[in-house]
GROMACS .gro file of N, CA and C in nm:
model
  447
    1MET      N    1  -1.553  -2.069  -1.611
    1MET     CA    2  -1.461  -2.024  -1.508
    1MET      C    3  -1.429  -1.877  -1.532
    2ASN      N    4  -1.419  -1.803  -1.426
    2ASN     CA    5  -1.390  -1.660  -1.431
    2ASN      C    6  -1.250  -1.635  -1.486
    3CYS      N    7  -1.234  -1.523  -1.555
    3CYS     CA    8  -1.104  -1.488  -1.614
    3CYS      C    9  -0.996  -1.473  -1.507
    4LYS      N   10  -1.035  -1.423  -1.391
    4LYS     CA   11  -0.939  -1.403  -1.283
    4LYS      C   12  -0.877  -1.536  -1.238
    5TYR      N   13  -0.961  -1.639  -1.228
    5TYR     CA   14  -0.911  -1.770  -1.186
    5TYR      C   15  -0.829  -1.836  -1.295
    6ARG      N   16  -0.870  -1.819  -1.420
    6ARG     CA   17  -0.791  -1.873  -1.531
    6ARG      C   18  -0.652  -1.810  -1.533
    7CYS      N   19  -0.648  -1.680  -1.514
    7CYS     CA   20  -0.518  -1.611  -1.514
    7CYS      C   21  -0.431  -1.660  -1.399
    8LEU      N   22  -0.491  -1.682  -1.283
    8LEU     CA   23  -0.415  -1.732  -1.168
    8LEU      C   24  -0.359  -1.871  -1.196
    9ILE      N   25  -0.441  -1.957  -1.256
    9ILE     CA   26  -0.395  -2.092  -1.289
    9ILE      C   27  -0.281  -2.087  -1.391
   10ILE      N   28  -0.296  -2.003  -1.494
   10ILE     CA   29  -0.190  -1.988  -1.595
   10ILE      C   30  -0.063  -1.936  -1.529
   11PHE      N   31  -0.078  -1.840  -1.440
   11PHE     CA   32   0.037  -1.781  -1.370
   11PHE      C   33   0.112  -1.888  -1.290
   12ILE      N   34   0.037  -1.969  -1.216
   12ILE     CA   35   0.099  -2.074  -1.136
   12ILE      C   36   0.165  -2.179  -1.225
   13LEU      N   37   0.097  -2.217  -1.333
   13LEU     CA   38   0.155  -2.317  -1.424
   13LEU      C   39   0.284  -2.266  -1.489
   14MET      N   40   0.288  -2.138  -1.525
   14MET     CA   41   0.411  -2.082  -1.583
   14MET      C   42   0.524  -2.083  -1.481
   15ASN      N   43   0.491  -2.052  -1.357
   15ASN     CA   44   0.590  -2.056  -1.250
   15ASN      C   45   0.645  -2.197  -1.233
   16ILE      N   46   0.555  -2.295  -1.231
   16ILE     CA   47   0.598  -2.435  -1.216
   16ILE      C   48   0.683  -2.479  -1.336
   17PHE      N   49   0.638  -2.446  -1.457
   17PHE     CA   50   0.710  -2.488  -1.577
   17PHE      C   51   0.853  -2.433  -1.578
   18PHE      N   52   0.866  -2.302  -1.556
   18PHE     CA   53   1.000  -2.243  -1.560
   18PHE      C   54   1.083  -2.283  -1.438
   19GLY      N   55   1.017  -2.312  -1.326
   19GLY     CA   56   1.088  -2.364  -1.210
   19GLY      C   57   1.150  -2.500  -1.239
   20ILE      N   58   1.074  -2.585  -1.308
   20ILE     CA   59   1.126  -2.717  -1.347
   20ILE      C   60   1.243  -2.702  -1.444
   21CYS      N   61   1.230  -2.607  -1.537
   21CYS     CA   62   1.342  -2.581  -1.631
   21CYS      C   63   1.468  -2.540  -1.554
   22CYS      N   64   1.452  -2.457  -1.451
   22CYS     CA   65   1.567  -2.414  -1.372
   22CYS      C   66   1.627  -2.531  -1.294
   23ILE      N   67   1.543  -2.624  -1.248
   23ILE     CA   68   1.596  -2.741  -1.179
   23ILE      C   69   1.684  -2.822  -1.273
   24PHE      N   70   1.639  -2.841  -1.397
   24PHE     CA   71   1.718  -2.918  -1.493
   24PHE      C   72   1.848  -2.848  -1.528
   25LEU      N   73   1.847  -2.715  -1.535
   25LEU     CA   74   1.967  -2.642  -1.576
   25LEU      C   75   2.064  -2.615  -1.461
   26TRP      N   76   2.012  -2.581  -1.341
   26TRP     CA   77   2.099  -2.540  -1.232
   26TRP      C   78   2.077  -2.617  -1.102
   27GLY      N   79   1.986  -2.711  -1.099
   27GLY     CA   80   1.960  -2.788  -0.978
   27GLY      C   81   1.871  -2.711  -0.880
   28LYS      N   82   1.871  -2.759  -0.755
   28LYS     CA   83   1.786  -2.698  -0.652
   28LYS      C   84   1.823  -2.553  -0.626
   29ILE      N   85   1.951  -2.523  -0.632
   29ILE     CA   86   1.996  -2.385  -0.608
   29ILE      C   87   1.940  -2.292  -0.715
   30GLY      N   88   1.934  -2.339  -0.838
   30GLY     CA   89   1.875  -2.260  -0.946
   30GLY      C   90   1.728  -2.234  -0.921
   31LEU      N   91   1.658  -2.336  -0.870
   31LEU     CA   92   1.516  -2.320  -0.838
   31LEU      C   93   1.496  -2.217  -0.727
   32ILE      N   94   1.580  -2.224  -0.624
   32ILE     CA   95   1.570  -2.128  -0.514
   32ILE      C   96   1.592  -1.986  -0.565
   33ASN      N   97   1.690  -1.967  -0.651
   33ASN     CA   98   1.717  -1.835  -0.707
   33ASN      C   99   1.603  -1.789  -0.798
   34PHE      N  100   1.552  -1.880  -0.882
   34PHE     CA  101   1.441  -1.846  -0.971
   34PHE      C  102   1.320  -1.802  -0.891
   35GLU      N  103   1.282  -1.882  -0.791
   35GLU     CA  104   1.164  -1.849  -0.711
   35GLU      C  105   1.184  -1.722  -0.629
   36SER      N  106   1.306  -1.699  -0.581
   36SER     CA  107   1.334  -1.575  -0.508
   36SER      C  108   1.312  -1.454  -0.598
   37GLY      N  109   1.366  -1.459  -0.718
   37GLY     CA  110   1.347  -1.349  -0.813
   37GLY      C  111   1.202  -1.335  -0.854
   38PHE      N  112   1.138  -1.446  -0.883
   38PHE     CA  113   0.999  -1.447  -0.930
   38PHE      C  114   0.906  -1.389  -0.824
   39LEU      N  115   0.913  -1.444  -0.703
   39LEU     CA  116   0.819  -1.404  -0.598
   39LEU      C  117   0.847  -1.265  -0.542
   40SER      N  118   0.975  -1.229  -0.528
   40SER     CA  119   1.004  -1.095  -0.476
   40SER      C  120   0.964  -0.988  -0.577
   41PHE      N  121   0.986  -1.015  -0.706
   41PHE     CA  122   0.945  -0.917  -0.806
   41PHE      C  123   0.793  -0.912  -0.819
   42LEU      N  124   0.726  -1.025  -0.798
   42LEU     CA  125   0.580  -1.025  -0.797
   42LEU      C  126   0.528  -0.936  -0.684
   43ALA      N  127   0.593  -0.941  -0.569
   43ALA     CA  128   0.553  -0.855  -0.457
   43ALA      C  129   0.572  -0.708  -0.493
   44VAL      N  130   0.680  -0.675  -0.563
   44VAL     CA  131   0.704  -0.537  -0.605
   44VAL      C  132   0.596  -0.492  -0.704
   45ILE      N  133   0.566  -0.576  -0.802
   45ILE     CA  134   0.463  -0.541  -0.901
   45ILE      C  135   0.327  -0.524  -0.833
   46TYR      N  136   0.293  -0.616  -0.747
   46TYR     CA  137   0.164  -0.613  -0.678
   46TYR      C  138   0.150  -0.487  -0.592
   47SER      N  139   0.252  -0.457  -0.515
   47SER     CA  140   0.244  -0.340  -0.427
   47SER      C  141   0.243  -0.210  -0.508
   48THR      N  142   0.319  -0.205  -0.616
   48THR     CA  143   0.320  -0.086  -0.701
   48THR      C  144   0.183  -0.065  -0.765
   49TYR      N  145   0.125  -0.172  -0.815
   49TYR     CA  146  -0.007  -0.164  -0.878
   49TYR      C  147  -0.111  -0.109  -0.781
   50PHE      N  148  -0.115  -0.164  -0.661
   50PHE     CA  149  -0.218  -0.121  -0.567
   50PHE      C  150  -0.192   0.018  -0.510
   51SER      N  151  -0.067   0.058  -0.495
   51SER     CA  152  -0.041   0.195  -0.448
   51SER      C  153  -0.080   0.296  -0.555
   52LEU      N  154  -0.052   0.265  -0.682
   52LEU     CA  155  -0.093   0.355  -0.789
   52LEU      C  156  -0.244   0.357  -0.806
   53LYS      N  157  -0.307   0.243  -0.793
   53LYS     CA  158  -0.453   0.235  -0.805
   53LYS      C  159  -0.519   0.319  -0.695
   54ARG      N  160  -0.470   0.307  -0.573
   54ARG     CA  161  -0.524   0.384  -0.462
   54ARG      C  162  -0.503   0.534  -0.484
   55LYS      N  163  -0.385   0.571  -0.533
   55LYS     CA  164  -0.354   0.711  -0.557
   55LYS      C  165  -0.443   0.769  -0.668
   56ILE      N  166  -0.465   0.692  -0.774
   56ILE     CA  167  -0.549   0.740  -0.884
   56ILE      C  168  -0.693   0.757  -0.838
   57LYS      N  169  -0.744   0.663  -0.759
   57LYS     CA  170  -0.880   0.677  -0.706
   57LYS      C  171  -0.892   0.801  -0.619
   58LYS      N  172  -0.791   0.826  -0.539
   58LYS     CA  173  -0.793   0.943  -0.452
   58LYS      C  174  -0.791   1.071  -0.535
   59GLU      N  175  -0.708   1.076  -0.638
   59GLU     CA  176  -0.700   1.194  -0.724
   59GLU      C  177  -0.830   1.214  -0.802
   60LEU      N  178  -0.892   1.107  -0.848
   60LEU     CA  179  -1.018   1.119  -0.922
   60LEU      C  180  -1.130   1.170  -0.833
   61SER      N  181  -1.127   1.135  -0.706
   61SER     CA  182  -1.231   1.183  -0.615
   61SER      C  183  -1.212   1.331  -0.580
   62ASN      N  184  -1.092   1.384  -0.600
   62ASN     CA  185  -1.063   1.524  -0.569
   62ASN      C  186  -1.065   1.615  -0.691
   63ILE      N  187  -1.114   1.567  -0.804
   63ILE     CA  188  -1.116   1.649  -0.926
   63ILE      C  189  -1.214   1.764  -0.908
   64GLN      N  190  -1.169   1.883  -0.944
   64GLN     CA  191  -1.253   2.002  -0.939
   64GLN      C  192  -1.272   2.053  -1.081
   65PRO      N  193  -1.385   2.122  -1.105
   65PRO     CA  194  -1.406   2.176  -1.240
   65PRO      C  195  -1.298   2.277  -1.276
   66ILE      N  196  -1.266   2.282  -1.404
   66ILE     CA  197  -1.161   2.372  -1.452
   66ILE      C  198  -1.220   2.511  -1.473
   67ASP      N  199  -1.156   2.611  -1.413
   67ASP     CA  200  -1.196   2.750  -1.435
   67ASP      C  201  -1.130   2.800  -1.562
   68GLU      N  202  -1.205   2.880  -1.638
   68GLU     CA  203  -1.149   2.932  -1.763
   68GLU      C  204  -1.035   3.029  -1.737
   69GLU      N  205  -1.038   3.097  -1.623
   69GLU     CA  206  -0.930   3.190  -1.590
   69GLU      C  207  -0.800   3.113  -1.565
   70ASP      N  208  -0.812   2.996  -1.505
   70ASP     CA  209  -0.693   2.916  -1.474
   70ASP      C  210  -0.627   2.861  -1.598
   71THR      N  211  -0.705   2.837  -1.704
   71THR     CA  212  -0.646   2.779  -1.824
   71THR      C  213  -0.559   2.877  -1.899
   72ASN      N  214  -0.582   3.007  -1.880
   72ASN     CA  215  -0.502   3.108  -1.949
   72ASN      C  216  -0.370   3.136  -1.879
   73LYS      N  217  -0.360   3.101  -1.752
   73LYS     CA  218  -0.237   3.127  -1.678
   73LYS      C  219  -0.133   3.022  -1.713
   74PRO      N  220  -0.009   3.065  -1.733
   74PRO     CA  221   0.096   2.966  -1.760
   74PRO      C  222   0.124   2.886  -1.632
   75LYS      N  223   0.139   2.757  -1.649
   75LYS     CA  224   0.167   2.671  -1.533
   75LYS      C  225   0.317   2.658  -1.515
   76SER      N  226   0.359   2.660  -1.390
   76SER     CA  227   0.501   2.640  -1.364
   76SER      C  228   0.533   2.491  -1.380
   77LYS      N  229   0.654   2.464  -1.422
   77LYS     CA  230   0.694   2.326  -1.445
   77LYS      C  231   0.721   2.253  -1.314
   78PHE      N  232   0.763   2.326  -1.212
   78PHE     CA  233   0.794   2.265  -1.084
   78PHE      C  234   0.684   2.301  -0.985
   79SER      N  235   0.629   2.202  -0.922
   79SER     CA  236   0.526   2.224  -0.823
   79SER      C  237   0.557   2.136  -0.702
   80PHE      N  238   0.550   2.198  -0.586
   80PHE     CA  239   0.577   2.124  -0.463
   80PHE      C  240   0.475   2.013  -0.443
   81SER      N  241   0.350   2.038  -0.482
   81SER     CA  242   0.247   1.934  -0.466
   81SER      C  243   0.275   1.814  -0.555
   82ASN      N  244   0.336   1.837  -0.673
   82ASN     CA  245   0.374   1.725  -0.759
   82ASN      C  246   0.484   1.641  -0.695
   83VAL      N  247   0.576   1.707  -0.625
   83VAL     CA  248   0.682   1.635  -0.555
   83VAL      C  249   0.623   1.550  -0.443
   84ILE      N  250   0.531   1.607  -0.367
   84ILE     CA  251   0.466   1.534  -0.258
   84ILE      C  252   0.387   1.416  -0.313
   85LEU      N  253   0.315   1.438  -0.424
   85LEU     CA  254   0.239   1.330  -0.486
   85LEU      C  255   0.331   1.216  -0.529
   86GLY      N  256   0.444   1.251  -0.589
   86GLY     CA  257   0.540   1.149  -0.632
   86GLY      C  258   0.597   1.072  -0.515
   87LEU      N  259   0.625   1.142  -0.406
   87LEU     CA  260   0.677   1.074  -0.287
   87LEU      C  261   0.574   0.981  -0.226
   88GLN      N  262   0.447   1.025  -0.224
   88GLN     CA  263   0.342   0.941  -0.168
   88GLN      C  264   0.326   0.813  -0.249
   89VAL      N  265   0.334   0.825  -0.381
   89VAL     CA  266   0.318   0.708  -0.466
   89VAL      C  267   0.437   0.614  -0.450
   90SER      N  268   0.557   0.671  -0.446
   90SER     CA  269   0.676   0.585  -0.444
   90SER      C  270   0.711   0.534  -0.305
   91MET      N  271   0.659   0.593  -0.201
   91MET     CA  272   0.698   0.553  -0.067
   91MET      C  273   0.586   0.489   0.013
   92GLY      N  274   0.495   0.418  -0.053
   92GLY     CA  275   0.391   0.347   0.019
   92GLY      C  276   0.452   0.238   0.106
   93ILE      N  277   0.389   0.208   0.217
   93ILE     CA  278   0.444   0.111   0.311
   93ILE      C  279   0.453  -0.029   0.250
   94PHE      N  280   0.353  -0.066   0.171
   94PHE     CA  281   0.357  -0.199   0.108
   94PHE      C  282   0.468  -0.205   0.004
   95ARG      N  283   0.487  -0.096  -0.065
   95ARG     CA  284   0.592  -0.093  -0.167
   95ARG      C  285   0.730  -0.101  -0.102
   96LEU      N  286   0.748  -0.028   0.006
   96LEU     CA  287   0.876  -0.035   0.078
   96LEU      C  288   0.900  -0.176   0.133
   97CYS      N  289   0.795  -0.238   0.184
   97CYS     CA  290   0.809  -0.376   0.236
   97CYS      C  291   0.845  -0.473   0.125
   98SER      N  292   0.787  -0.455   0.008
   98SER     CA  293   0.818  -0.547  -0.102
   98SER      C  294   0.963  -0.531  -0.147
   99TYR      N  295   1.012  -0.407  -0.152
   99TYR     CA  296   1.153  -0.387  -0.186
   99TYR      C  297   1.244  -0.441  -0.076
  100LEU      N  298   1.201  -0.431   0.047
  100LEU     CA  299   1.278  -0.486   0.159
  100LEU      C  300   1.286  -0.639   0.148
  101ILE      N  301   1.175  -0.702   0.112
  101ILE     CA  302   1.175  -0.848   0.091
  101ILE      C  303   1.272  -0.885  -0.020
  102LEU      N  304   1.268  -0.811  -0.131
  102LEU     CA  305   1.358  -0.836  -0.243
  102LEU      C  306   1.504  -0.825  -0.198
  103LEU      N  307   1.535  -0.719  -0.125
  103LEU     CA  308   1.671  -0.698  -0.078
  103LEU      C  309   1.715  -0.806   0.021
  104LEU      N  310   1.627  -0.841   0.114
  104LEU     CA  311   1.662  -0.943   0.213
  104LEU      C  312   1.683  -1.080   0.149
  105LEU      N  313   1.602  -1.114   0.050
  105LEU     CA  314   1.622  -1.241  -0.021
  105LEU      C  315   1.756  -1.242  -0.094
  106LEU      N  316   1.789  -1.131  -0.158
  106LEU     CA  317   1.919  -1.123  -0.226
  106LEU      C  318   2.034  -1.136  -0.127
  107LEU      N  319   2.025  -1.065  -0.016
  107LEU     CA  320   2.130  -1.072   0.085
  107LEU      C  321   2.141  -1.212   0.145
  108PHE      N  322   2.027  -1.278   0.166
  108PHE     CA  323   2.029  -1.414   0.219
  108PHE      C  324   2.099  -1.509   0.122
  109LEU      N  325   2.061  -1.501  -0.006
  109LEU     CA  326   2.124  -1.588  -0.106
  109LEU      C  327   2.274  -1.563  -0.116
  110MET      N  328   2.313  -1.436  -0.108
  110MET     CA  329   2.456  -1.404  -0.117
  110MET      C  330   2.531  -1.447   0.008
  111SER      N  331   2.469  -1.432   0.125
  111SER     CA  332   2.538  -1.471   0.249
  111SER      C  333   2.557  -1.622   0.258
  112LYS      N  334   2.466  -1.698   0.202
  112LYS     CA  335   2.479  -1.844   0.201
  112LYS      C  336   2.563  -1.893   0.082
  113LYS      N  337   2.608  -1.797   0.001
  113LYS     CA  338   2.691  -1.826  -0.117
  113LYS      C  339   2.621  -1.922  -0.215
  114ILE      N  340   2.491  -1.900  -0.231
  114ILE     CA  341   2.414  -1.980  -0.327
  114ILE      C  342   2.348  -1.893  -0.434
  115PHE      N  343   2.387  -1.768  -0.440
  115PHE     CA  344   2.325  -1.677  -0.538
  115PHE      C  345   2.377  -1.709  -0.678
  116LEU      N  346   2.283  -1.732  -0.769
  116LEU     CA  347   2.313  -1.748  -0.911
  116LEU      C  348   2.236  -1.640  -0.986
  117ALA      N  349   2.308  -1.554  -1.054
  117ALA     CA  350   2.245  -1.438  -1.117
  117ALA      C  351   2.149  -1.476  -1.229
  118ILE      N  352   2.187  -1.572  -1.312
  118ILE     CA  353   2.105  -1.603  -1.430
  118ILE      C  354   1.966  -1.655  -1.391
  119PRO      N  355   1.953  -1.756  -1.304
  119PRO     CA  356   1.817  -1.799  -1.268
  119PRO      C  357   1.738  -1.691  -1.195
  120TYR      N  358   1.807  -1.608  -1.116
  120TYR     CA  359   1.738  -1.499  -1.046
  120TYR      C  360   1.681  -1.400  -1.146
  121ILE      N  361   1.762  -1.359  -1.242
  121ILE     CA  362   1.716  -1.263  -1.343
  121ILE      C  363   1.608  -1.326  -1.431
  122ILE      N  364   1.621  -1.454  -1.461
  122ILE     CA  365   1.516  -1.523  -1.537
  122ILE      C  366   1.385  -1.519  -1.460
  123GLY      N  367   1.390  -1.538  -1.329
  123GLY     CA  368   1.270  -1.531  -1.246
  123GLY      C  369   1.204  -1.395  -1.253
  124VAL      N  370   1.284  -1.289  -1.248
  124VAL     CA  371   1.231  -1.153  -1.257
  124VAL      C  372   1.169  -1.130  -1.395
  125ILE      N  373   1.240  -1.170  -1.501
  125ILE     CA  374   1.192  -1.147  -1.637
  125ILE      C  375   1.065  -1.227  -1.665
  126ILE      N  376   1.062  -1.353  -1.623
  126ILE     CA  377   0.943  -1.437  -1.645
  126ILE      C  378   0.824  -1.379  -1.571
  127CYS      N  379   0.845  -1.336  -1.447
  127CYS     CA  380   0.736  -1.277  -1.369
  127CYS      C  381   0.680  -1.155  -1.441
  128LEU      N  382   0.767  -1.066  -1.484
  128LEU     CA  383   0.722  -0.945  -1.552
  128LEU      C  384   0.646  -0.978  -1.680
  129ASN      N  385   0.701  -1.068  -1.760
  129ASN     CA  386   0.636  -1.103  -1.887
  129ASN      C  387   0.502  -1.172  -1.866
  130VAL      N  388   0.493  -1.263  -1.771
  130VAL     CA  389   0.367  -1.332  -1.745
  130VAL      C  390   0.262  -1.233  -1.696
  131VAL      N  391   0.299  -1.142  -1.608
  131VAL     CA  392   0.204  -1.042  -1.559
  131VAL      C  393   0.155  -0.953  -1.673
  132VAL      N  394   0.245  -0.907  -1.758
  132VAL     CA  395   0.205  -0.819  -1.869
  132VAL      C  396   0.115  -0.894  -1.967
  133VAL      N  397   0.152  -1.015  -2.005
  133VAL     CA  398   0.071  -1.092  -2.100
  133VAL      C  399  -0.066  -1.125  -2.042
  134LEU      N  400  -0.072  -1.165  -1.916
  134LEU     CA  401  -0.201  -1.197  -1.855
  134LEU      C  402  -0.287  -1.073  -1.839
  135LYS      N  403  -0.227  -0.959  -1.809
  135LYS     CA  404  -0.305  -0.834  -1.800
  135LYS      C  405  -0.361  -0.798  -1.937
  136TYR      N  406  -0.281  -0.815  -2.041
  136TYR     CA  407  -0.327  -0.789  -2.177
  136TYR      C  408  -0.442  -0.882  -2.214
  137LEU      N  409  -0.427  -1.011  -2.187
  137LEU     CA  410  -0.533  -1.107  -2.219
  137LEU      C  411  -0.659  -1.081  -2.137
  138SER      N  412  -0.641  -1.044  -2.011
  138SER     CA  413  -0.755  -1.012  -1.926
  138SER      C  414  -0.830  -0.890  -1.979
  139GLN      N  415  -0.755  -0.788  -2.020
  139GLN     CA  416  -0.818  -0.667  -2.076
  139GLN      C  417  -0.890  -0.699  -2.206
  140LYS      N  418  -0.829  -0.781  -2.288
  140LYS     CA  419  -0.890  -0.822  -2.415
  140LYS      C  420  -1.020  -0.900  -2.388
  141TYR      N  421  -1.018  -0.987  -2.287
  141TYR     CA  422  -1.136  -1.064  -2.250
  141TYR      C  423  -1.248  -0.971  -2.203
  142HIS      N  424  -1.216  -0.873  -2.120
  142HIS     CA  425  -1.317  -0.781  -2.068
  142HIS      C  426  -1.370  -0.690  -2.178
  143ASP      N  427  -1.284  -0.648  -2.271
  143ASP     CA  428  -1.330  -0.567  -2.384
  143ASP      C  429  -1.424  -0.646  -2.472
  144LYS      N  430  -1.390  -0.770  -2.497
  144LYS     CA  431  -1.473  -0.858  -2.579
  144LYS      C  432  -1.607  -0.883  -2.511
  145LYS      N  433  -1.604  -0.901  -2.380
  145LYS     CA  434  -1.725  -0.925  -2.303
  145LYS      C  435  -1.815  -0.802  -2.303
  146SER      N  436  -1.757  -0.682  -2.291
  146SER     CA  437  -1.837  -0.559  -2.288
  146SER      C  438  -1.893  -0.525  -2.426
  147ASN      N  439  -1.828  -0.567  -2.533
  147ASN     CA  440  -1.879  -0.542  -2.669
  147ASN      C  441  -2.000  -0.629  -2.701
  148HIS      N  442  -2.013  -0.744  -2.635
  148HIS     CA  443  -2.125  -0.834  -2.662
  148HIS      C  444  -2.251  -0.795  -2.586
  149LYS      N  445  -2.241  -0.700  -2.496
  149LYS     CA  446  -2.360  -0.659  -2.417
  149LYS      C  447  -2.453  -0.574  -2.498
   0.00000   0.00000   0.00000
């Protein structure tokens, strides 16, 4: 089985496992809060990853050779192009939509008076940790695979 599918299965199983834990600790409301935090933060991570990936590919395609005259000139610390680049990365439409989803879910939970902070924060933390660990394991798998070639 491909590493990508294994990671997806592990990701789903971790979501189910911690969702069940939240049901035992806080009931259905805890599960709703956990899943809201988990899925909305997953959308933020996913959109951030792809906006940065797209931006890096675009920057790599625009690389120009370094002139020796340019290396001797002192560079200014503030550059308008750096500000524009930062805005483009941080203001992608998918990224804005993911933050909007996160905000709307929070507002919905609060308006229905079912918001529980602890399961919500646990959902965010579990999502972040599972993504980081799976990315590390995936990278380790690919490094191991490339060393055997």
